[in-house]
Structures are given as structure tokens and as C-alpha cells.
Amino acid sequence: MASIKDVAAQAGVSVATVSRVLNSHPSVSPDARTRVRAAVDALGYRPNAVARSLRTDQTRTLGLVISDVLNPYFTELARFVEEEARALGYSVIIGNADERPELQDHHVRTLLDRRIDGLLVSPADGDSALMADVARDGTPMVFVDRWMPGVDVPVVRADGRDAIRDLVAHLHALGHRRLAIIAGPAATTTGNERVEAFREALRAHRLTLPDVHIGQGDFQADSGRRVTERFLALPEPPEVVFAADNLMALGALDAIRAAGLRVPQDIGLAAFDDIPWFVHTDPPITAIAQPTGELGRAAVRALVDIVEGRSPRSVTLPARLVVRRSCGEPAPDRRSNR
Amino acid sequence: MASIKDVAAQAGVSVATVSRVLNSHPSVSPDARTRVRAAVDALGYRPNAVARSLRTDQTRTLGLVISDVLNPYFTELARFVEEEARALGYSVIIGNADERPELQDHHVRTLLDRRIDGLLVSPADGDSALMADVARDGTPMVFVDRWMPGVDVPVVRADGRDAIRDLVAHLHALGHRRLAIIAGPAATTTGNERVEAFREALRAHRLTLPDVHIGQGDFQADSGRRVTERFLALPEPPEVVFAADNLMALGALDAIRAAGLRVPQDIGLAAFDDIPWFVHTDPPITAIAQPTGELGRAAVRALVDIVEGRSPRSVTLPARLVVRRSCGEPAPDRRSNR
DNA sequence: CTGAAAGCGCTTACAG
DNA sequence: CTGAAAGCGCTTACAG
């Protein structure tokens, strides 16, 4: 591959001059500029980003460590993150933690080794000493979706409490009393928030959340399946199951179908996270939608603010209930219930 | 951040010695080795991957340019690619082309600027002069899923022809005669292969595929919606629509529902690509499944073979038909039809 | 076994 | 406006 030396030779100038035109430095003569441009084109020269990064100590790259790429919510988040980053002149490298803390730490380390300019993390289960270290060492960092208490960096997330309260009110109004939850890992903030909000909302209706109605999941489909099997085996199974994310809802559907039961006649189902398929499942699923695009964009902006020396803002956006048919809702009078 | 100099100073050796223990070079005295190790731990030293790459001219990083991250098929592919790459000691950087050739080329260029060791591409619509250049310039490269004729690099893909023949036979046996397809971009190999295989299979049953029954899509949901609307507006709408990927099938479902029609009573639907949600849609969708995991792994292995100087193999794996309920199939006698 | 030195491809003060 | 030179953090022949 052609290097800056080749361009300099071809254009008859020094590498310094080539570098200047490449970086649009003002003090270059028009003549030199055109000769360099011509040489660049002729050679198909592209600056070596590795060398540039070593020299300038910046990579114009953001790292994104995501809990689980196979989760459509995170995929969508990643997509918006990349889009906003690109608009601001940054690339993003994604690391998939697969909900495993060790894999998460592996990616954080790899990303740091590559000297990314900033780190966007949605922390997996458990607390990571690494994460606290990174934050303390001054690497620009922000949490998206989930965060870690005690690590002092900006947080961009959705608050699901109001929507969960709306959901419980909705279920209560439909006459349901025995409600259960497939919870995410207690060590994740979203996992914890969703159970607590659910419990509080039940209390407001003088309902309780007995331990047998709290199934411990890990935000992945298999756990939703296992927990639901246990719920169904109860002497008095719950009337409605609330899955704390869309993948566990998928697992719940698998288990319900395998048991030969039907939603919502035999058991109701609601989910946190809304995805396009929920409109077309049998039945369409009542869910809580997050403003994923806004979340991704706001997170990037906060991170770039830190990287570029401005002061970042934490952002909390509301989630909202989307009522469909999976909890025994009456048939809609309109055709579409998207 | 601590550099190799700091470690050398702390351990009382030269940077050369530090570098040797870091790279497990044999000729280092046990004493020096332990002192360096201690210094590394004490300082929390991590080698700067940027500097190392500049010096060694390798990044141990693979680039993956994917057609569309929001497509679950590609998300899954990406996940397996990363997994296999990690097992072989490589990182992967993903670029999302969003089915847009310019965005694809942007990512290819960025990846090349970062001096990735090899490139895995599933080319978007249109032909890219860039891609041919890259291949000619000797950058290790392999195509996954889709490929570009005329660009001489290994291809790892699924062959859908047999499965499509099976699908058409299945539809024919169910009594359907007016079959239509929502095609992918004609300039993509998969887009083209799927229409052609469909057309041939119809011919084998003495059926034709008139132009009005070929809707031009782009592998994304919106196009599936638009094409389906047009099919439904036909004086004689097709009895079954075959969507050439899962996202266009989603769009088709949207359009059918918006028209107040039902699958399969009013119109049948089948899809290329199988995803977990197809078991739970209303009705469960008859689809063609690709061996995504095998594809991703084989692609990485082929690429790493090139990178490390071995000779790579192109791989073609079969896809297979998964019959469910969306084409008017009789109700199953077993509970699960996954 | 060990260290001094060169060099990877850039950028940027410095001097002119 | 321009170039020579230093230096970013590593690795690796070379000499001892």
C-alpha cells in the first residue's frame, strides 16, 4: 500500500506538506495542494489510520459493549448508536457480552487496548471491578440502558416505572389478580427496577407478589422458557406473566405452546420491550416500548461531549405501554392495533 | 496510561526485554521474567494495540461488512462470526451497510484504513468497483451469503435452490397455482438466485411466473409491505406469496393485516430465512432455514486461512424447508410444530 | 540472555 | 509557505 512517502515523492514535496493538505491545514500553496491531490488520486493513497492514531493519540472510534446482540432491542440500539456516531465523525466498534460478565470485561479490555476514544456500556449481570477502574482512570464513558451504581459516569436510559404502573392498572382493570414476573438478573439495574416497579404497582392495588411468582431469568429466551414451565406447574398458575424483556417473552411463548396452552385464554403474557414481531404474534403482545432511537442518539452525544471536553448530560426518557391482545383485552373495533 | 518504558524502568530492564516477556519469547531469564511480570501487574500495564499493529503490520482484526444489522439473519451470522474469530484469536469490527452500496463502500474503506487483516463481506445491491479493487490489491477477503460475480474470492453461502423446489412442490400439493414472489434486489446473488429457482420450480409444475407476480423488494420490511399491497390490489391476487427474506415477510404480514385479510385463509405466505418468531406468528410461518452458524464459522475459517497463508475453501451448504401453517397446511396432530 | 538502535507511518512544533 | 527532525509505543534483527 502506498504510504505518505510515496505521495510526497510523486508530488515532489515533503511528507510534511502532504500531511498538511491531508489535514486541510491552511498554510499550503495552491500549487503544492493540487500536486499533492493529484498524487493522492494517482496512487489511490489512503492514510494509515493506525499510524495516525499512534501519533495523535486519538482514534475517532467509540466502543460499544452491548449485553446481547441477539436481542432485537440492543441490535436496534446499536444501529442508532452507529448512525449518530458516524454523523459526528466517529466509528464504533461493537462488543457483544452475551449477558456474560467475563465476556463483557474481555471486550472492555480489548477496546481499551485499541485506544478507543470513549466507551458506551450496557453492563451485564454482576459488578465489574474493571468498570469502576476504567471510569476512575478517566476513560470517557457513559452507560446506556443499564448502569452500575457507584460508578460515576453519565447514564442514558428509559424509566419503565410509570409504564409498568400503567400495565398493572391495565391488568387489574381486566380482572386479573394473580400476576407473575419473569425477572432479569437482580444485579442489573433494569432487572431490578422492573421487579421493584412491578411489586410496588401491585401493592397499590392491594396485591402481593409472592416469591413463587418471581421467576429468576437472565434476559435470554431459555430462562423465560424454564421460568414459565415452573409457573405452569404451580397448583394455581398465575393469570398473567410479565416478561422483563422480549427474549424471555419468546421463551415464555415457547413454554406455553409446548404445554398445549393458549394465550390469553389459558394464561396472559405481557413483555418489556416492544419489537415489530409483537404485532404479528398469536396473539399480538401487549408490551412496554422504549424510545430506542432517542436513547442511542443521546448516549452517543453524551459520550462525544466528554471526549471533546464539553460537559455531558444524563438523560432519562419515559417508556410507554402499548396495549394489544395478549392479556385478554377485548377485540379491537379497528383493523390495526399496532 | 503506563507504557512499555514505565514497565522497563520499574523492572530494571530494557524495553526489549519487556517486549520479549510480553510476547513469550523463549530467551529471557527466569529472573527478568518475574520482575517484568511483577511490574506489569503493579502498573496495570496493557500493551498499546495501536503501536503494536503499526510495528507488526497486523491488527489481528477482521472486518465484517453486513447487509443489514436489523435483519435477524445477519445479526445471527455476525454473532457466530465474532465467536469463531475470537476462538481463533481475532477481533471483528462490524460495518452495517443497511442495504446501501455507498454505506457499504464507506465501511470497506474505513476498515481498510484501520488495516484489518481480512475482510468478510455480504455485498449489498449493485456492483462496487471498490470491492473488485480490494480483491485485486490482495487484501484477504471472502464473501458470505451473497457474493459478486467476477470478484475472485472464496464464497461461503447456502444454496437455496433445492429448498425452494421443495417449497413449490409443497405449495403445489396443497393445491395452490397462483404463486407470487417478493424478490430481493436483482443485483444481489441471493436476490437473483431465489427468483430464478422459484421460476424454475414453477416451470417444473407447468406453472408460470408472470411479471405482475414478481414484486421488486430490497430485503427490507417496507418493500415487502409495498409489494404486497400491489399484489392484493390485483384483479386476481396470488394464492401464496413467497418473501425472499424474513424482513419482507414481516412487511407482507403488515400489509395483509392492514387490508383486513388473514393468513392463510385469504392469502398464504412463506419466507426465506427462518427466525425464532416464525413459530409464534399468527399463523406460524412456513420458511426456508439456513445453517447460519455453520455459515458464519466456515466464513471465518476461510478468511483466516487466507490471512495465515493457507489455502481457503469455498463452502456451499444446503438450506431446508420448514413446513408450518401459513400456506393452508392441515392442522398438525402434534402440539409443537417448531 | 540482554540492550541499543532502527523503523513502522504518521503529525507537528520549530526554524527558515 | 516549506522541510528536517523528533516522537507516538511498540518489535526485532544485530552485536555482544
XYZ file of C-alpha atoms (C1' of nucleotides) in Angstrom:
708
model
C 0.000 0.000 0.000
C 1.176 3.470 -0.836
C 2.474 5.458 2.126
C 2.763 9.161 2.681
C 6.364 8.960 1.466
C 5.245 7.669 -1.921
C 2.801 10.526 -2.235
C 5.469 13.047 -1.259
C 7.885 11.652 -3.825
C 5.272 11.628 -6.558
C 4.192 15.190 -5.796
C 7.712 16.470 -5.338
C 7.147 17.824 -1.839
C 7.964 16.719 1.717
C 5.806 14.411 3.745
C 5.031 17.363 5.997
C 3.360 19.150 3.136
C 1.405 16.057 2.176
C 0.245 15.719 5.735
C -0.822 19.346 5.753
C -3.015 19.062 2.697
C -4.473 15.820 4.012
C -5.460 17.598 7.201
C -6.555 20.754 5.373
C -4.026 22.886 7.127
C -4.352 26.424 5.704
C -0.718 27.236 5.003
C -0.096 25.255 1.851
C 0.361 26.894 -1.531
C -2.366 26.251 -4.052
C 0.221 24.741 -6.335
C 1.501 22.248 -3.778
C -2.036 21.427 -2.839
C -3.038 20.452 -6.352
C 0.116 18.444 -6.913
C -0.476 16.514 -3.709
C -4.115 15.933 -4.564
C -3.092 14.585 -7.947
C -0.528 12.251 -6.407
C -3.063 11.003 -3.860
C -5.522 10.195 -6.626
C -2.924 8.631 -8.873
C -1.708 6.325 -6.138
C -5.094 5.684 -4.596
C -3.473 6.713 -1.357
C -5.365 6.386 1.922
C -3.790 7.486 5.193
C -2.928 4.692 7.592
C -5.332 5.182 10.485
C -3.151 3.096 12.775
C -0.140 5.372 12.337
C -2.261 8.467 12.626
C -3.833 7.236 15.846
C -0.481 6.420 17.375
C 0.742 9.896 16.623
C -2.343 11.907 17.567
C -3.404 9.746 20.477
C -6.953 9.635 19.242
C -8.740 7.012 17.203
C -12.052 8.738 16.441
C -13.584 5.466 17.474
C -16.135 4.690 20.144
C -16.524 1.311 21.793
C -19.984 -0.088 22.446
C -20.320 -3.048 24.765
C -23.766 -4.442 24.446
C -25.467 -7.028 26.631
C -26.687 -9.279 23.837
C -26.675 -8.703 20.064
C -29.317 -11.334 19.512
C -31.730 -9.189 21.497
C -33.526 -7.010 18.923
C -33.715 -4.184 21.422
C -29.939 -3.997 21.642
C -29.477 -4.540 17.933
C -31.660 -1.554 17.280
C -29.832 0.455 19.918
C -26.510 -0.427 18.283
C -27.778 0.649 14.927
C -28.769 4.087 16.163
C -25.539 4.440 18.076
C -23.526 3.779 14.942
C -25.653 6.170 12.920
C -25.278 9.065 15.332
C -21.577 8.367 15.825
C -20.977 8.394 12.099
C -22.808 11.706 11.835
C -20.410 13.106 14.420
C -17.350 11.713 12.663
C -16.736 8.640 14.775
C -16.673 4.928 14.032
C -17.973 2.421 16.524
C -16.698 -0.997 17.451
C -19.276 -3.295 18.998
C -18.514 -5.929 21.600
C -21.217 -8.467 22.395
C -21.215 -9.539 26.042
C -23.866 -12.205 25.544
C -25.037 -11.360 29.080
C -21.764 -12.792 30.431
C -19.696 -10.560 32.719
C -16.369 -12.172 31.743
C -17.093 -11.692 28.071
C -18.085 -8.114 28.787
C -14.791 -7.484 30.560
C -12.902 -9.149 27.730
C -14.424 -6.696 25.290
C -13.829 -3.701 27.503
C -10.170 -4.638 27.749
C -9.807 -5.257 24.026
C -11.464 -1.948 23.277
C -9.189 -0.134 25.702
C -6.145 -1.822 24.176
C -7.235 -0.348 20.870
C -7.340 3.036 22.498
C -10.922 3.883 21.608
C -11.749 7.485 22.461
C -14.757 6.590 24.566
C -16.794 3.700 25.861
C -20.541 3.099 25.815
C -21.621 0.247 28.064
C -24.784 -1.523 28.977
C -23.398 -3.569 31.854
C -24.181 -7.280 32.191
C -25.024 -9.042 35.428
C -22.712 -8.711 38.418
C -20.423 -5.906 39.331
C -17.241 -5.454 37.449
C -14.194 -4.068 39.235
C -12.855 -3.332 35.768
C -15.675 -0.933 35.002
C -15.062 1.083 38.138
C -11.333 1.198 37.344
C -11.945 2.359 33.811
C -14.219 5.135 34.968
C -11.732 6.216 37.616
C -8.807 6.171 35.201
C -10.588 8.832 33.227
C -11.578 6.972 30.072
C -14.605 8.806 28.704
C -17.533 6.520 29.425
C -21.302 6.507 29.587
C -23.842 3.862 30.488
C -26.808 3.142 28.202
C -29.949 1.293 29.243
C -28.383 -0.370 32.288
C -25.889 1.249 34.634
C -23.781 0.402 37.661
C -24.440 2.118 40.949
C -21.252 3.545 42.391
C -19.633 4.131 39.026
C -19.842 7.830 38.463
C -20.499 8.309 34.760
C -23.478 9.727 32.862
C -26.408 7.390 32.332
C -28.776 7.399 29.366
C -31.785 5.196 29.933
C -35.516 4.751 29.872
C -37.509 4.785 33.080
C -40.017 1.966 32.944
C -41.752 2.608 36.264
C -44.688 4.621 35.012
C -45.302 2.241 32.143
C -45.198 -0.736 34.492
C -47.675 1.016 36.755
C -49.901 1.523 33.703
C -49.526 -2.116 32.784
C -50.540 -3.332 36.220
C -53.514 -0.960 36.281
C -54.481 -2.303 32.882
C -54.252 -5.907 34.053
C -56.156 -5.120 37.225
C -58.917 -3.463 35.238
C -59.169 -6.601 33.114
C -59.871 -8.504 36.320
C -56.510 -10.231 36.739
C -55.232 -10.682 40.279
C -52.591 -13.419 40.203
C -49.703 -11.715 38.403
C -46.190 -13.093 37.999
C -42.946 -11.755 36.610
C -40.012 -13.279 34.777
C -37.319 -11.023 36.140
C -33.967 -10.080 34.697
C -30.791 -10.557 36.741
C -31.154 -8.755 40.061
C -27.676 -7.330 39.655
C -28.655 -5.365 36.568
C -30.381 -2.084 37.169
C -33.105 -2.746 34.648
C -33.615 -6.244 36.044
C -34.026 -4.819 39.488
C -36.080 -1.786 38.531
C -38.638 -3.827 36.671
C -39.372 -6.225 39.538
C -39.487 -3.433 42.079
C -41.786 -1.280 39.987
C -43.985 -4.316 39.391
C -44.131 -5.114 43.090
C -44.951 -1.532 44.024
C -47.640 -1.282 41.396
C -49.220 -4.474 42.692
C -49.150 -3.101 46.211
C -51.027 -0.009 45.052
C -53.807 -2.388 44.064
C -53.511 -4.305 47.347
C -51.983 -7.233 45.519
C -48.882 -9.104 46.629
C -46.029 -10.623 44.699
C -45.228 -13.913 46.427
C -41.787 -15.413 45.790
C -43.227 -18.215 43.686
C -44.461 -15.557 41.301
C -40.999 -14.141 40.779
C -39.023 -16.256 38.334
C -35.347 -15.530 38.022
C -34.377 -15.097 34.384
C -31.271 -13.779 32.666
C -32.838 -11.757 29.843
C -32.347 -14.637 27.389
C -35.002 -16.886 25.860
C -34.077 -20.136 27.592
C -34.587 -18.665 31.013
C -38.029 -17.418 30.022
C -38.884 -20.939 28.974
C -37.705 -22.522 32.229
C -39.384 -19.977 34.473
C -42.670 -20.282 32.606
C -42.622 -24.063 32.924
C -42.316 -23.633 36.659
C -45.188 -21.117 36.741
C -47.397 -23.514 34.805
C -46.612 -26.320 37.218
C -47.912 -24.303 40.169
C -51.134 -25.562 41.825
C -52.568 -22.162 40.986
C -50.645 -20.798 37.997
C -50.583 -17.023 37.512
C -53.249 -15.442 35.328
C -50.750 -13.203 33.604
C -46.982 -13.418 33.237
C -44.939 -10.268 32.681
C -41.596 -10.942 30.974
C -38.971 -8.312 31.744
C -37.650 -8.365 28.189
C -38.661 -9.539 24.729
C -36.392 -12.594 24.606
C -37.799 -14.036 27.819
C -41.268 -13.384 26.374
C -40.248 -15.509 23.406
C -39.190 -18.265 25.794
C -42.488 -17.951 27.635
C -44.404 -18.373 24.375
C -42.365 -21.486 23.626
C -43.180 -22.993 27.008
C -46.861 -22.123 26.826
C -47.177 -23.636 23.377
C -45.249 -26.750 24.404
C -47.709 -27.212 27.286
C -50.546 -27.118 24.782
C -51.966 -23.944 26.303
C -53.101 -20.752 24.640
C -52.533 -17.052 25.188
C -54.572 -15.300 26.505
C -57.327 -17.875 27.171
C -55.197 -20.067 29.427
C -52.613 -17.541 30.535
C -51.877 -13.911 29.725
C -48.497 -12.541 28.679
C -47.003 -9.063 28.601
C -43.454 -8.008 27.839
C -40.985 -5.241 28.454
C -39.532 -4.026 25.117
C -41.593 -3.765 22.009
C -40.462 -5.264 18.725
C -42.058 -5.335 15.263
C -42.959 -9.031 15.569
C -45.198 -8.412 18.579
C -47.841 -7.104 16.188
C -47.953 -10.432 14.391
C -47.615 -12.993 17.139
C -50.572 -15.103 18.125
C -51.975 -13.101 19.808
C -50.378 -9.664 19.356
C -48.460 -8.915 22.529
C -49.133 -6.144 24.998
C -45.763 -4.590 25.636
C -43.811 -1.669 27.020
C -41.985 0.284 24.354
C -38.720 2.124 24.872
C -37.631 5.126 22.804
C -34.673 3.170 21.480
C -33.587 5.608 18.805
C -33.535 8.564 21.174
C -31.654 6.512 23.733
C -28.936 5.536 21.288
C -28.508 9.042 19.956
C -28.489 10.697 23.356
C -25.910 8.213 24.609
C -23.545 8.968 21.748
C -23.977 12.695 22.199
C -23.208 12.435 25.902
C -20.113 10.363 25.215
C -18.824 12.644 22.486
C -19.415 15.589 24.807
C -16.993 14.039 27.273
C -14.490 13.073 24.593
C -14.460 16.579 23.187
C -14.264 18.302 26.524
C -17.812 19.513 26.930
C -19.918 18.568 29.897
C -22.303 15.676 29.303
C -25.889 15.248 30.452
C -27.500 12.155 31.868
C -30.813 11.502 30.140
C -33.861 9.599 31.336
C -36.711 9.049 28.899
C -40.118 7.525 29.603
C -41.213 4.127 28.306
C -44.841 3.607 27.383
C -47.452 0.881 27.481
C -48.717 -0.468 24.161
C -51.946 -2.407 24.683
C -52.644 -5.310 22.347
C -54.350 -8.671 22.842
C -52.198 -10.982 24.928
C -53.763 -10.262 28.318
C -57.390 -10.938 27.486
C -58.157 -7.482 26.136
C -61.471 -7.223 24.266
C -61.232 -7.466 20.481
C -60.439 -4.114 18.889
C -63.025 -2.424 16.730
C -60.357 -1.107 14.375
C -58.433 -3.297 11.999
C -54.940 -2.428 13.050
C -53.838 -2.438 16.644
C -50.240 -1.625 16.113
C -1.568 5.071 30.731
C 1.591 3.178 31.535
C 3.801 2.475 28.540
C 6.409 -0.188 27.960
C 9.055 2.280 29.123
C 7.423 2.588 32.517
C 7.381 -1.169 32.875
C 11.033 -1.397 31.834
C 12.047 1.245 34.373
C 10.072 -0.386 37.159
C 11.507 -3.822 36.392
C 15.043 -2.546 35.860
C 15.384 -3.984 32.352
C 15.264 -2.661 28.803
C 12.089 -2.280 26.810
C 13.348 -5.052 24.562
C 13.255 -7.469 27.455
C 9.791 -6.338 28.455
C 8.636 -6.851 24.907
C 10.140 -10.330 24.913
C 8.329 -11.489 28.011
C 5.097 -9.939 26.713
C 5.430 -11.969 23.540
C 6.634 -15.082 25.377
C 9.928 -15.096 23.571
C 11.964 -18.017 24.969
C 15.269 -16.316 25.636
C 14.537 -14.353 28.769
C 15.985 -15.299 32.139
C 13.520 -16.515 34.723
C 14.574 -13.667 36.964
C 13.930 -10.969 34.377
C 10.672 -12.612 33.515
C 9.329 -12.490 37.049
C 10.472 -8.916 37.566
C 8.732 -7.830 34.366
C 5.601 -9.714 35.309
C 5.537 -8.011 38.671
C 5.995 -4.598 37.099
C 3.207 -5.272 34.614
C 0.847 -6.210 37.418
C 1.869 -3.323 39.623
C 1.287 -0.801 36.890
C -1.760 -2.489 35.404
C 0.101 -2.278 32.126
C -1.607 -3.270 28.878
C 0.255 -3.112 25.576
C -0.929 -0.446 23.173
C -2.502 -2.383 20.323
C -2.197 0.601 18.015
C 1.572 0.788 18.376
C 1.938 -2.947 18.115
C -0.104 -3.023 14.925
C 1.919 -0.277 13.341
C 5.093 -2.154 14.050
C 3.995 -5.680 13.158
C 1.757 -4.701 10.289
C -1.039 -6.871 11.562
C -4.048 -5.994 13.639
C -5.450 -9.432 14.448
C -8.754 -7.918 13.464
C -11.249 -8.981 10.830
C -13.741 -6.639 9.210
C -17.289 -7.802 8.621
C -19.489 -5.761 6.331
C -23.021 -6.897 6.713
C -26.023 -6.016 4.576
C -28.364 -5.062 7.412
C -27.926 -5.465 11.175
C -31.626 -5.159 11.791
C -32.131 -8.366 9.830
C -32.072 -11.177 12.409
C -30.426 -13.486 9.906
C -27.419 -11.198 9.614
C -27.357 -10.452 13.322
C -27.098 -14.144 13.996
C -24.457 -14.532 11.317
C -22.457 -11.700 12.890
C -22.678 -13.319 16.263
C -21.252 -16.597 15.030
C -18.574 -14.807 13.065
C -17.408 -12.978 16.165
C -17.471 -16.167 18.200
C -15.364 -18.155 15.777
C -12.987 -15.261 15.211
C -12.455 -14.859 18.938
C -11.721 -18.572 19.220
C -9.028 -18.134 16.578
C -7.544 -15.094 18.291
C -9.089 -12.348 16.178
C -11.413 -9.463 16.945
C -14.061 -8.387 14.500
C -15.290 -4.947 13.569
C -18.764 -4.859 12.074
C -19.917 -2.353 9.481
C -23.637 -2.159 8.750
C -24.386 -1.365 5.108
C -28.115 -1.007 5.667
C -28.534 -2.441 2.150
C -26.956 0.764 0.756
C -23.979 0.356 -1.578
C -22.443 3.737 -0.645
C -22.628 2.918 3.038
C -21.105 -0.468 2.305
C -18.210 1.168 0.476
C -17.785 3.669 3.294
C -17.332 0.823 5.743
C -14.985 -1.102 3.499
C -12.789 1.962 3.193
C -12.841 2.686 6.914
C -11.980 -0.906 7.662
C -9.113 -0.852 5.190
C -7.839 2.411 6.678
C -7.676 0.612 10.004
C -5.604 -2.070 8.347
C -7.798 -5.021 9.295
C -6.130 -8.316 8.437
C -9.034 -9.570 6.378
C -12.486 -8.678 5.133
C -15.733 -10.617 5.250
C -18.443 -9.138 3.036
C -22.023 -9.818 2.197
C -22.315 -7.370 -0.685
C -25.308 -5.034 -0.983
C -27.141 -4.249 -4.188
C -25.204 -3.004 -7.215
C -21.673 -3.691 -8.186
C -18.889 -1.989 -6.376
C -15.707 -1.131 -8.222
C -14.154 -0.817 -4.782
C -14.739 -4.459 -3.980
C -13.035 -5.630 -7.132
C -10.092 -3.319 -6.414
C -9.758 -4.575 -2.881
C -9.728 -8.178 -4.024
C -7.166 -7.421 -6.717
C -4.930 -5.491 -4.335
C -4.554 -8.661 -2.354
C -6.446 -7.858 0.819
C -7.578 -11.206 2.213
C -11.286 -11.324 1.570
C -14.186 -13.746 1.478
C -17.854 -13.358 0.634
C -20.543 -14.696 2.969
C -24.151 -15.301 1.991
C -24.065 -13.043 -1.069
C -21.167 -12.701 -3.468
C -20.133 -10.708 -6.517
C -19.597 -12.468 -9.810
C -16.271 -11.502 -11.316
C -14.589 -10.898 -7.981
C -12.367 -13.874 -7.446
C -12.501 -14.650 -3.738
C -13.835 -17.633 -1.791
C -17.587 -17.719 -1.198
C -19.330 -19.229 1.808
C -23.068 -19.476 1.296
C -26.202 -21.541 1.431
C -27.749 -22.865 -1.736
C -31.495 -22.315 -1.538
C -32.459 -23.949 -4.822
C -33.402 -27.371 -3.528
C -35.347 -25.932 -0.634
C -37.223 -23.598 -2.963
C -38.052 -26.555 -5.190
C -39.362 -28.356 -2.104
C -41.407 -25.306 -1.172
C -43.021 -25.052 -4.581
C -43.785 -28.775 -4.606
C -45.325 -28.355 -1.182
C -47.485 -25.441 -2.334
C -48.490 -27.277 -5.471
C -49.514 -30.325 -3.457
C -51.682 -28.071 -1.310
C -53.493 -27.081 -4.479
C -52.042 -23.608 -4.953
C -51.423 -22.468 -8.513
C -51.130 -18.655 -8.450
C -47.817 -18.097 -6.722
C -46.004 -14.787 -6.372
C -42.624 -13.727 -5.047
C -41.337 -10.670 -3.257
C -37.852 -10.658 -4.687
C -34.653 -9.206 -3.304
C -32.542 -6.818 -5.406
C -31.735 -8.454 -8.724
C -28.137 -7.300 -8.402
C -27.563 -9.423 -5.307
C -26.786 -13.055 -5.900
C -29.270 -14.274 -3.328
C -31.924 -11.934 -4.679
C -31.386 -13.310 -8.130
C -30.978 -16.965 -7.159
C -34.227 -17.030 -5.234
C -36.390 -15.690 -8.087
C -34.720 -17.897 -10.630
C -35.058 -21.015 -8.519
C -38.680 -20.113 -7.861
C -39.362 -19.607 -11.548
C -37.716 -22.896 -12.493
C -39.569 -24.803 -9.821
C -42.864 -23.370 -11.077
C -41.980 -24.401 -14.586
C -41.415 -27.960 -13.418
C -45.056 -27.927 -12.362
C -46.129 -26.308 -15.647
C -46.791 -23.048 -13.828
C -45.654 -19.631 -14.973
C -44.400 -16.620 -13.092
C -45.922 -13.603 -14.825
C -44.275 -10.228 -14.244
C -47.128 -8.992 -12.084
C -46.315 -11.806 -9.691
C -42.736 -10.662 -9.227
C -42.569 -7.761 -6.813
C -39.272 -5.945 -6.583
C -38.195 -5.623 -2.967
C -34.930 -4.638 -1.314
C -34.780 -7.176 1.531
C -36.212 -4.637 3.986
C -39.669 -4.607 5.585
C -41.084 -1.548 3.855
C -40.580 -3.018 0.430
C -42.403 -6.189 1.497
C -45.305 -4.037 2.561
C -45.470 -2.076 -0.692
C -45.156 -5.126 -2.925
C -47.824 -6.991 -1.002
C -50.232 -4.065 -1.296
C -49.788 -4.216 -5.033
C -50.365 -7.981 -5.082
C -53.561 -7.561 -3.085
C -54.810 -4.912 -5.479
C -54.554 -7.307 -8.431
C -57.853 -8.413 -10.018
C -56.759 -11.938 -9.167
C -54.363 -11.745 -6.231
C -51.884 -14.602 -5.788
C -52.865 -17.511 -3.565
C -49.482 -17.601 -1.900
C -46.731 -15.021 -1.589
C -43.130 -16.113 -1.101
C -40.974 -13.451 0.554
C -37.287 -13.776 -0.287
C -36.245 -12.856 3.254
C -37.721 -12.591 6.736
C -37.943 -8.794 6.840
C -40.003 -8.616 3.662
C -42.220 -11.337 5.152
C -42.758 -9.027 8.121
C -43.754 -6.244 5.743
C -46.121 -8.632 3.947
C -47.800 -9.512 7.233
C -48.226 -5.799 7.963
C -49.878 -5.210 4.602
C -52.150 -8.233 4.854
C -53.297 -7.251 8.315
C -53.831 -3.640 7.266
C -56.052 -4.885 4.442
C -58.134 -6.750 6.982
C -57.206 -10.110 5.479
C -55.990 -13.265 7.152
C -53.197 -15.747 6.578
C -53.648 -18.413 5.260
C -57.427 -18.199 4.683
C -57.242 -15.167 2.405
C -53.667 -15.471 1.236
C -50.736 -17.762 2.012
C -47.251 -16.638 2.977
C -43.865 -18.341 3.007
C -40.455 -16.874 3.703
C -36.806 -17.411 3.018
C -34.854 -17.367 6.312
C -36.220 -18.876 9.468
C -36.246 -16.971 12.738
C -37.462 -17.921 16.226
C -40.522 -15.677 15.961
C -41.897 -17.613 12.996
C -43.048 -20.298 15.425
C -45.237 -17.801 17.231
C -46.673 -15.643 14.489
C -50.315 -15.930 13.557
C -50.117 -18.389 11.902
C -46.679 -19.993 12.315
C -44.782 -19.348 9.101
C -43.563 -21.923 6.628
C -39.982 -20.953 5.922
C -36.642 -21.949 4.488
C -33.926 -22.241 7.110
C -30.257 -21.555 6.520
C -27.450 -23.153 8.545
C -26.428 -19.732 9.821
C -23.988 -20.873 12.480
C -22.089 -23.130 10.091
C -22.014 -20.369 7.503
C -20.528 -17.844 9.904
C -17.914 -20.253 11.207
C -16.892 -21.533 7.797
C -16.542 -17.978 6.510
C -14.186 -17.033 9.323
C -12.140 -20.151 8.858
C -11.769 -19.484 5.150
C -10.727 -15.912 5.801
C -8.236 -16.822 8.491
C -6.829 -19.466 6.163
C -6.008 -16.745 3.672
C -4.668 -14.384 6.319
C -2.369 -17.039 7.694
C -1.191 -18.243 4.332
C -3.128 -21.465 3.994
C -5.389 -22.101 1.061
C -9.061 -21.430 1.716
C -12.089 -23.396 0.634
C -15.332 -22.066 -0.735
C -18.262 -23.679 1.049
C -21.841 -24.201 -0.089
C -24.330 -25.586 2.399
C -27.928 -26.636 1.770
C -30.937 -24.721 3.107
C -34.028 -26.644 4.112
C -37.781 -26.235 4.089
C -39.578 -25.995 7.431
C -43.289 -26.587 6.978
C -45.666 -24.809 9.333
C -49.151 -23.314 8.913
C -49.014 -20.186 6.780
C -49.797 -21.762 3.429
C -53.001 -23.549 4.333
C -51.347 -26.680 5.650
C -53.661 -29.020 7.612
C -53.564 -28.635 11.395
C -50.760 -30.676 12.937
C -51.604 -33.619 15.120
C -48.705 -32.914 17.452
C -48.605 -29.990 19.770
C -45.398 -28.397 18.664
C -44.600 -27.680 15.066
C -41.309 -25.987 15.534
C 20.228 -13.832 27.885
C 20.370 -8.707 27.091
C 20.332 -3.915 25.346
C 20.945 -0.128 21.916
C 19.066 1.168 17.824
C 16.260 1.294 13.780
C 11.883 1.770 11.947
C 6.543 1.097 11.226
C 3.547 5.815 9.056
C 2.094 9.442 10.528
C 1.803 14.795 12.759
C 3.568 18.974 14.344
C 6.422 22.403 16.708
C 10.479 24.740 15.042
C 13.344 27.283 12.054
C 13.762 29.429 7.917
C 4.616 28.523 2.659
C 8.005 24.625 3.393
C 11.105 20.944 5.084
C 14.066 18.451 8.502
C 13.525 16.249 12.574
C 11.517 14.412 16.693
C 8.493 11.288 18.606
C 3.982 8.383 19.418
C 4.744 2.854 21.626
C 5.921 -0.894 20.122
C 9.078 -5.206 17.875
C 13.088 -7.309 16.245
C 17.429 -8.099 13.802
C 22.125 -7.315 15.397
C 26.024 -7.425 18.321
C 27.826 -8.792 22.445
